[in-house]
Coordinates of C-alpha atoms and ligand atoms in Angstrom, one line a residue:
X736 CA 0.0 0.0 0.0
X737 CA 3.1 2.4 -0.9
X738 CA 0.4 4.5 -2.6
X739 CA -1.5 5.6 0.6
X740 CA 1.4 5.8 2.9
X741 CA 3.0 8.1 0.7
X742 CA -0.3 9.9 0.8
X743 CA -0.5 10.2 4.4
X744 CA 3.0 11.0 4.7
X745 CA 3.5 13.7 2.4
X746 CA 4.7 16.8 3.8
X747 CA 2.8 19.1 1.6
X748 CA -0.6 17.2 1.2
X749 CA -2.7 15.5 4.0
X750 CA -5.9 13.6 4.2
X751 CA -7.6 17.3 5.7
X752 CA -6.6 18.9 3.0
X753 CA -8.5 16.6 0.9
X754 CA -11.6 16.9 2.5
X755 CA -11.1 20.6 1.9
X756 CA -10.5 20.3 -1.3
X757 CA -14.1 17.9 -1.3
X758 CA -15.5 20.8 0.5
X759 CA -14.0 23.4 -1.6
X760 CA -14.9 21.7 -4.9
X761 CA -18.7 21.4 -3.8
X762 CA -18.9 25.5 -3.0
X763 CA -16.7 26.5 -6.4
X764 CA -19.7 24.5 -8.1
X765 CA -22.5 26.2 -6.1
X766 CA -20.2 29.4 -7.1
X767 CA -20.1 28.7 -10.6
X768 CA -23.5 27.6 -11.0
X769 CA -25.3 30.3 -9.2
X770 CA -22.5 32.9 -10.9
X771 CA -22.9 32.1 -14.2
X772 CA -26.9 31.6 -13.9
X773 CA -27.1 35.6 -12.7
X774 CA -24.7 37.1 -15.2
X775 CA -24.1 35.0 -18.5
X776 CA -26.6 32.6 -18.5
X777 CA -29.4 34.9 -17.1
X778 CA -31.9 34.2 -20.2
X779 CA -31.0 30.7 -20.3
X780 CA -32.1 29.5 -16.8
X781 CA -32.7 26.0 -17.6
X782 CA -29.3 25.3 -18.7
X783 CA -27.8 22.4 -17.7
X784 CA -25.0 22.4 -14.8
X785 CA -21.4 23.1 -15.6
X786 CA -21.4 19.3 -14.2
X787 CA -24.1 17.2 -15.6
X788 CA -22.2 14.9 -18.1
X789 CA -25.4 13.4 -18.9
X790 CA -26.3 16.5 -20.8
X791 CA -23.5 17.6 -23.4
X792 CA -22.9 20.3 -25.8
X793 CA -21.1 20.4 -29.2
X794 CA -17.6 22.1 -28.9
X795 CA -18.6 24.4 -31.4
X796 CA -21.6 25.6 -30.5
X797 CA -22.6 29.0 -31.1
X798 CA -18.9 29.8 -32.0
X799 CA -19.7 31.8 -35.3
X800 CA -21.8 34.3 -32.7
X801 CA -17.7 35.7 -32.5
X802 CA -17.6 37.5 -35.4
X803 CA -15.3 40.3 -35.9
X804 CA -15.6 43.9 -34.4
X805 CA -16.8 46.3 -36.7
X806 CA -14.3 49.0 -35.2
X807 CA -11.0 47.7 -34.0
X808 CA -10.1 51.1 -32.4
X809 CA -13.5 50.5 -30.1
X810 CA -13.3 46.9 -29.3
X811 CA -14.0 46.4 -26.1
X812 CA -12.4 43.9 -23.4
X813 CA -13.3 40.6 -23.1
X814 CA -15.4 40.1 -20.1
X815 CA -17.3 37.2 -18.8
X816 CA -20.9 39.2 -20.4
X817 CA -18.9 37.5 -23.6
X818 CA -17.9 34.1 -22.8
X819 CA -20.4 31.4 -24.2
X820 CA -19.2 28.4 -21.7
X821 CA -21.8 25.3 -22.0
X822 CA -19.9 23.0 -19.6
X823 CA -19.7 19.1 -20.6
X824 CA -18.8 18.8 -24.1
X825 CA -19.5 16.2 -26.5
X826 CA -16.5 14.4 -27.5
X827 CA -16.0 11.2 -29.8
X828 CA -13.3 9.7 -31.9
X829 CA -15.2 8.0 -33.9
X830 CA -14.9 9.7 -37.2
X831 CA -11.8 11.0 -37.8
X832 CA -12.0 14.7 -39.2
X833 CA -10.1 16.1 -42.0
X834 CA -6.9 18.7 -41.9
X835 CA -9.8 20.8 -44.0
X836 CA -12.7 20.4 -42.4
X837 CA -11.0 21.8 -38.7
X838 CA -9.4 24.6 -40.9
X839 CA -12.6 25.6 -41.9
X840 CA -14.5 25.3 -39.1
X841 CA -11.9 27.8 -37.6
X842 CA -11.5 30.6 -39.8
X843 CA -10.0 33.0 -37.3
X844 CA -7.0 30.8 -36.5
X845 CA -4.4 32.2 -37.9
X846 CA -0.9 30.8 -39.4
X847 CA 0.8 29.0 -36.8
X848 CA -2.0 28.1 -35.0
X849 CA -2.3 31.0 -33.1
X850 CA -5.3 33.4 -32.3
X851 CA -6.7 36.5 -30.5
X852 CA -10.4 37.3 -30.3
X853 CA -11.9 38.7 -33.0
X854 CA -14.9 40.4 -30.7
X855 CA -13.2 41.3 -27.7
X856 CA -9.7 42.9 -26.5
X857 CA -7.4 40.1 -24.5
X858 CA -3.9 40.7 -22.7
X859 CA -4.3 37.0 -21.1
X860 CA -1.5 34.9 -23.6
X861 CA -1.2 30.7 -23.1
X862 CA 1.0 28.6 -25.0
X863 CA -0.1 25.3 -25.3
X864 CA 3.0 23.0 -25.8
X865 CA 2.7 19.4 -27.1
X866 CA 5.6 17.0 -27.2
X867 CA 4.8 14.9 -30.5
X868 CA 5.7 11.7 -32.8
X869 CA 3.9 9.7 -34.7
X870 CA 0.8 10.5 -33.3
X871 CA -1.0 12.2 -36.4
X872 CA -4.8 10.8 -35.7
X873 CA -4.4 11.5 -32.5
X874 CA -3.1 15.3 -33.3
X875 CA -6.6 15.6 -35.5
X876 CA -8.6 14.5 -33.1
X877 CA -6.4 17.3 -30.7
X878 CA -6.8 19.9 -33.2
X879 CA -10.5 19.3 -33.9
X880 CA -11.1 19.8 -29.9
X881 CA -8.8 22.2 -28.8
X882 CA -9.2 25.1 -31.1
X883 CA -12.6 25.8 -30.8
X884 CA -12.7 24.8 -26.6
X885 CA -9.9 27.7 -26.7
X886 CA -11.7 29.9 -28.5
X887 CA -15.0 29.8 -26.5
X888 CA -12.5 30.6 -23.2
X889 CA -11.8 34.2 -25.5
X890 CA -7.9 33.3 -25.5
X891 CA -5.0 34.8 -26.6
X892 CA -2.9 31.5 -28.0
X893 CA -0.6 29.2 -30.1
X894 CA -0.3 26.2 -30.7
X895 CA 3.0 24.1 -30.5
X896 CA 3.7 20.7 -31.6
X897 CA 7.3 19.9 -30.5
X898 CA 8.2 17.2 -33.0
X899 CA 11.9 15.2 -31.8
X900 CA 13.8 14.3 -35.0
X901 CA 14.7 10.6 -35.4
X902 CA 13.2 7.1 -33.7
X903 CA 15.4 7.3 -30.2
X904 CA 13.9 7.0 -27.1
X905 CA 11.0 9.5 -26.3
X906 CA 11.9 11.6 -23.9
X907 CA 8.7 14.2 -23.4
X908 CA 10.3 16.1 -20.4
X909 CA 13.4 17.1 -22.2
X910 CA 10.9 18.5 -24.9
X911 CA 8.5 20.4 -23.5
X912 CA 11.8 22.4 -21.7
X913 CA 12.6 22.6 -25.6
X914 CA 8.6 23.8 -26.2
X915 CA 8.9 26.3 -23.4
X916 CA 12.3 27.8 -24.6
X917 CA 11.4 28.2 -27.8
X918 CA 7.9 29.4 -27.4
X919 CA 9.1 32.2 -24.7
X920 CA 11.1 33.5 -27.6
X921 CA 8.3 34.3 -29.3
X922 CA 5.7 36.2 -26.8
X923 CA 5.9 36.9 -23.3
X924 CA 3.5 34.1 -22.7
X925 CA 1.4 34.5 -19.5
X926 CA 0.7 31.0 -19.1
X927 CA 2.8 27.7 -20.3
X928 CA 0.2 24.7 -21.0
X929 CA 2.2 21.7 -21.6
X930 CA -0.5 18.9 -23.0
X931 CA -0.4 15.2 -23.5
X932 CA -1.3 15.4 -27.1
X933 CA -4.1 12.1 -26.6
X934 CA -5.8 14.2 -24.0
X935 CA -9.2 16.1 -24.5
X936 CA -10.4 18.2 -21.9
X937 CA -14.4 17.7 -21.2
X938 CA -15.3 21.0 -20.0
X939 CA -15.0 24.5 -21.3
X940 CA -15.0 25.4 -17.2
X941 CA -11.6 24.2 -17.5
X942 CA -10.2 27.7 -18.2
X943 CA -6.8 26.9 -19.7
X944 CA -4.7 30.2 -17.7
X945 CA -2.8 29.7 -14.7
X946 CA -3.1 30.2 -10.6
X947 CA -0.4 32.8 -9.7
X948 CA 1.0 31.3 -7.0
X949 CA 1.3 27.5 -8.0
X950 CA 1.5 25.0 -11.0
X951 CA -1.7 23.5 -11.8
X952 CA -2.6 20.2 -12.7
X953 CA -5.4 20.8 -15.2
X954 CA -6.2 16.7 -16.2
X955 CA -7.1 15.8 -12.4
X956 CA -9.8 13.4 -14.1
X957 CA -9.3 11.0 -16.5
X958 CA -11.4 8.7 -17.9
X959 CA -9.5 5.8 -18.4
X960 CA -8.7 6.5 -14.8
X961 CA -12.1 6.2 -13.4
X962 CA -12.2 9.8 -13.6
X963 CA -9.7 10.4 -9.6
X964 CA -6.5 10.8 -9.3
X965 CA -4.4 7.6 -9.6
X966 CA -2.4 8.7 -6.9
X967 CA -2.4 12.2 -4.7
X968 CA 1.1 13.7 -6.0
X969 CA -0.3 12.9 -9.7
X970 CA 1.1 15.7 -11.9
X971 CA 0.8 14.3 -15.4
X972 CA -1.2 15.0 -18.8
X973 CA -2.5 18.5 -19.2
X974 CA -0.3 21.1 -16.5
X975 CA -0.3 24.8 -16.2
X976 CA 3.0 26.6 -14.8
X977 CA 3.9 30.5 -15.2
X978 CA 7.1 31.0 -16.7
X979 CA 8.2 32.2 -13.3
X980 CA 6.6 28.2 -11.9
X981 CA 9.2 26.8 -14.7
X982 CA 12.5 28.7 -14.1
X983 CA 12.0 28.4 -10.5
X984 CA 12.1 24.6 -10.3
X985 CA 14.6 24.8 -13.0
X986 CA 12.2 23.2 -15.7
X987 CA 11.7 19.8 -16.4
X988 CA 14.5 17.3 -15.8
X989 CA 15.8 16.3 -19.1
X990 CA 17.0 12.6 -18.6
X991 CA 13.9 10.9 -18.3
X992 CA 14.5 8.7 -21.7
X993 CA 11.3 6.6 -22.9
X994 CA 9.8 5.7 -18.8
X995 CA 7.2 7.2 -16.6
X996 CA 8.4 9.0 -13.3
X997 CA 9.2 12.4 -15.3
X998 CA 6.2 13.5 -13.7
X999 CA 6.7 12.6 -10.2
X1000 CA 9.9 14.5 -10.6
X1001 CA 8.5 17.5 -11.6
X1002 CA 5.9 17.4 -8.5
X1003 CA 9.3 16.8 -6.3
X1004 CA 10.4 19.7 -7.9
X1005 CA 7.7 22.1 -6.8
X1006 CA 7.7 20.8 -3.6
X1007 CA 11.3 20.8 -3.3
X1008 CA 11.1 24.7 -4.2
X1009 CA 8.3 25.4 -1.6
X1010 CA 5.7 25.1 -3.9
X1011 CA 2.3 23.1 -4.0
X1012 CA 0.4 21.8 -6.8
X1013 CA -3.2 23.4 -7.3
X1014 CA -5.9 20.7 -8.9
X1015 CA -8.5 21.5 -10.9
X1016 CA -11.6 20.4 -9.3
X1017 CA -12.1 16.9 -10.1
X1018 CA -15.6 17.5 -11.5
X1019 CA -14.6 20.0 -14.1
X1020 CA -10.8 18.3 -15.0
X1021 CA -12.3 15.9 -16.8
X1022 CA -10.2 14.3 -19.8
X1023 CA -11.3 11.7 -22.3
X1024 CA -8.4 10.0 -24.0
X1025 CA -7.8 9.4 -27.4
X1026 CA -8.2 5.8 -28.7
X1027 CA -7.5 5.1 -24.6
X1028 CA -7.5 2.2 -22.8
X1029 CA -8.2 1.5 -18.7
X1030 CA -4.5 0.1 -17.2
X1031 CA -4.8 -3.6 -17.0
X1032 CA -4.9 -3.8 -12.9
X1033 CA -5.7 -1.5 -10.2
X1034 CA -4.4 2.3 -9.8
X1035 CA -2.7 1.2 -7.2
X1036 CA -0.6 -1.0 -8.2
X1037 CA 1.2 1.5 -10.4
X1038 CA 4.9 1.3 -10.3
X1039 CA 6.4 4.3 -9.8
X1040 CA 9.8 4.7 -10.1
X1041 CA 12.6 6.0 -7.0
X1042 CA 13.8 9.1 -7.7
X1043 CA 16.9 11.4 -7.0
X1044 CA 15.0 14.7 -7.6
X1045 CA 16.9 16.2 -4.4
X1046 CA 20.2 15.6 -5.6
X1047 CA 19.6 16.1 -9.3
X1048 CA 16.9 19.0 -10.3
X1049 CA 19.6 22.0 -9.8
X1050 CA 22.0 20.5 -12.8
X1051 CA 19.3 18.8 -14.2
X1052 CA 16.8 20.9 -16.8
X1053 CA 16.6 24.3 -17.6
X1054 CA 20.5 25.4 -17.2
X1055 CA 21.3 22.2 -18.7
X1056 CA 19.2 22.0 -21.8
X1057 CA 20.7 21.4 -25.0
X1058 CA 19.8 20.6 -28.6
X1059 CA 19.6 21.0 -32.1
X1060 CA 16.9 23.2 -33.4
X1061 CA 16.1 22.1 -36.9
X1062 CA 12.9 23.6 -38.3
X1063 CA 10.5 25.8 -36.9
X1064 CA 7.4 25.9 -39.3
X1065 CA 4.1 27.5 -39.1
X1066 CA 1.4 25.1 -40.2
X1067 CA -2.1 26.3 -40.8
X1068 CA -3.3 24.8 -37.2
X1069 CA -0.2 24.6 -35.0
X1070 CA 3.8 25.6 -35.2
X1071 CA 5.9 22.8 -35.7
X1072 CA 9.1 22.9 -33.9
X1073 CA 11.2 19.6 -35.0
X1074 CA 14.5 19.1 -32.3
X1075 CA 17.2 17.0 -32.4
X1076 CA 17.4 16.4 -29.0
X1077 CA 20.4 13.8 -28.6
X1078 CA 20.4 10.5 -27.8
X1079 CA 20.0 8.4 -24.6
X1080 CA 23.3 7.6 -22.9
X1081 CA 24.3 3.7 -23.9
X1082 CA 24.2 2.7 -20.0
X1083 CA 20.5 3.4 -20.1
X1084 CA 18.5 0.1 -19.6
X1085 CA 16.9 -0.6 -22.6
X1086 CA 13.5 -2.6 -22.8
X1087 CA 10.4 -1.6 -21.1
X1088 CA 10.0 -2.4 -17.4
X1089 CA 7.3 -4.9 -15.7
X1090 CA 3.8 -4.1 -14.3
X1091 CA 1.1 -1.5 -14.9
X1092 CA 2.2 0.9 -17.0
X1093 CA -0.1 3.8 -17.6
X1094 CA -1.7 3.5 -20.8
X1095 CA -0.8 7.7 -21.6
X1096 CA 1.7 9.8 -21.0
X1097 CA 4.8 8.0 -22.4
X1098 CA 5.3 9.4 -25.5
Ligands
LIG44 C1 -26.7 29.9 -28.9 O1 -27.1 31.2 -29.3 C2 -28.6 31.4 -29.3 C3 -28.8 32.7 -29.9 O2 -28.2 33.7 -29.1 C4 -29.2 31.1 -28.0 O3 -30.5 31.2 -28.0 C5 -28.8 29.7 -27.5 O4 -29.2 29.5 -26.2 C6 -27.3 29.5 -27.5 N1 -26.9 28.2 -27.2 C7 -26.1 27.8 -26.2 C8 -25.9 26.4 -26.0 O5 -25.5 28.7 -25.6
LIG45 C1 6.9 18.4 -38.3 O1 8.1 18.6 -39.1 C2 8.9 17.4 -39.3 C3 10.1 17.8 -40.1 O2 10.5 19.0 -40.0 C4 8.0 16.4 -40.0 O3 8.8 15.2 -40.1 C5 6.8 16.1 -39.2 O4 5.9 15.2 -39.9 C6 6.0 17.4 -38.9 N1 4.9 17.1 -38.1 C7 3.7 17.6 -38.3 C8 2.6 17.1 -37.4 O5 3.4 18.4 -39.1

């Protein structure tokens, strides 16, 4: 029962605090549904609650109501008078849509795949990063999703794939460092989104920006895992982090080579730095997974590998990072950044280890 003990014993998070996060959760909802019923919502009384899953909405609903203002020198700012959220959203991969059909049912996103409101003035920027290979159905069924859920939060955004050059070992931590790098060069970004790029978010409550204080995990609900946390320091999929979060813990360590535990690292990392990890509520961070599949035995049983974060996360990321930039691209729906990234050292144990692996997340 290593799971629970490390539960219990954690320094930063106790069995209190997750009653008050239960407790929390239930008046954010009671917040959020009562907020939104006086203010956006206030001719639409009978719509259903940001929670109810039973009743959902098409991603693009009402989207083409954000049409372009007719004076840009007037625009107003965006407020929440303009947001159009319509909590639980529809999502299947059951037909696979075209490159054309999400390019036109997005016509403001622009080269790149970036995009400011069309309606409404914005200075809130994310950055959504996606470590990617081989994953192009997957990426359509991302693309098809995200854009739109994006656009109905009125966000300023790109999107970035972060493609790594050749058939080596994955290594998604030592990329998104590479995603965040690269992307910072760009825009003062307000708000770094790294994303698994088989995860769909479920609600358009799910407002992809970040907390101030501490790194968020936005995917605290997964389906394939029953929709809870598979274990309490849980950190993986779909996080938020300033770039102030990110420099701090001196990024992501970048010799985690094809294996989990990159993302119990990182969560030592913020602890390590005196930070905690802020969770979406369960009941709006839901994810559905692409093509996904339940782990063949019980959460629990996860292995989770022992790590050296302590000793390591000072040399190990940000002020070590090195690689080979070798195209940066706009595409009509994302930026592709392809990195040569290096190779695994030869000592590294090659093969895949025993047990319940996690059926997301490793590449
Ligand atoms: C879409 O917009 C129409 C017209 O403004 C409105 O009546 C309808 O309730 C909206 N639908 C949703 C789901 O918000
Ligand atoms: C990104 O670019 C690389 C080469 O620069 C290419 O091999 C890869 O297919 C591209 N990926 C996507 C999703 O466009």
């Amino acid at each position: 029962m290593a799971f629970w003990r490390k539960a219990t014993l954690s320094r930063v998070e106790n069995p209190c605090f997750l009653l008050f996060l239960i407790i929390f959760q239930a008046i954010f909802i009671l917040i959020l549904y009562r907020g939104s019923s006086s203010t956006v919502l206030q001719d639409h009384l009978d719509m259903p609650s940001p929670a109810d899953y039973s009743k959902t909405q098409d991603v693009y609903t009402n989207l083409s109501l954000y049409t372009p203002a007719p004076d840009k020198a007037t625009m107003r700012y965006c407020t929440s008078e303009t947001v159009m959220n319509v909590g639980p959203l529809t999502i299947t991969f059951d037909i696979l849509p075209s490159e054309r059909t999400i390019i036109d049912k997005n016509p403001y996103v622009q080269s790149g795949g970036c995009y400011s409101p069309p309606h409404c003035l914005t200075s809130y920027k994310t950055a959504i990063i996606v470590p990617h290979r081989n994953h192009e159905k997957q990426l359509r069924h991302f693309l098809y999703y995200l854009h739109p859920f994006l656009q109905r939060q009125q966000l300023y955004y790109c999107i970035y794939l972060i493609h790594q050059a050749g058939s080596g070992p994955f290594n998604r931590a030592k990329l998104l460092n590479v995603g965040v790098r690269e992307a910072l060069k760009d825009d003062d970004w307000d708000c770094l989104l790294l994303h698994n790029v088989d995860l769909i978010p479920e609600n358009d409550y799910n407002f992809y920006v970040c907390e101030e204080y501490y790194p968020k995990l936005m995917s605290s609900a997964i389906d394939v895992l029953y929709y809870s946390l598979p274990y309490w320091s849980f950190f993986g999929g779909v996080i938020a982090l300033t770039p102030e979060h990110y420099m701090k813990i001196n990024g992501f360590p970048n010799t985690y080579w094809d294996r989990d535990g990159e993302n119990d690292d990182i969560a030592e990392r913020i602890q390590i730095v005196g930070m905690k990890i802020y969770r979406t509520p369960l009941v709006i961070g839901h994810y559905k997974v692409v093509y996904g599949k339940q782990p063949s035995g019980p959460l629990q049983d996860i292995i989770r590998p022992v790590l050296h974060t302590s000793k390591t996360w000072k040399d190990d990321g940000m002020n070590s990072l090195d690689f080979k930039l070798l195209a940066k691209k706009k595409y009509p729906l994302y930026t592709n950044i392809t990195v040569d990234i290096g190779a695994a050292p030869i000592l590294f144990p090659q093969g895949k280890k025993e047990g319940n692996k996690m059926s997301f997340g490793s590449f």
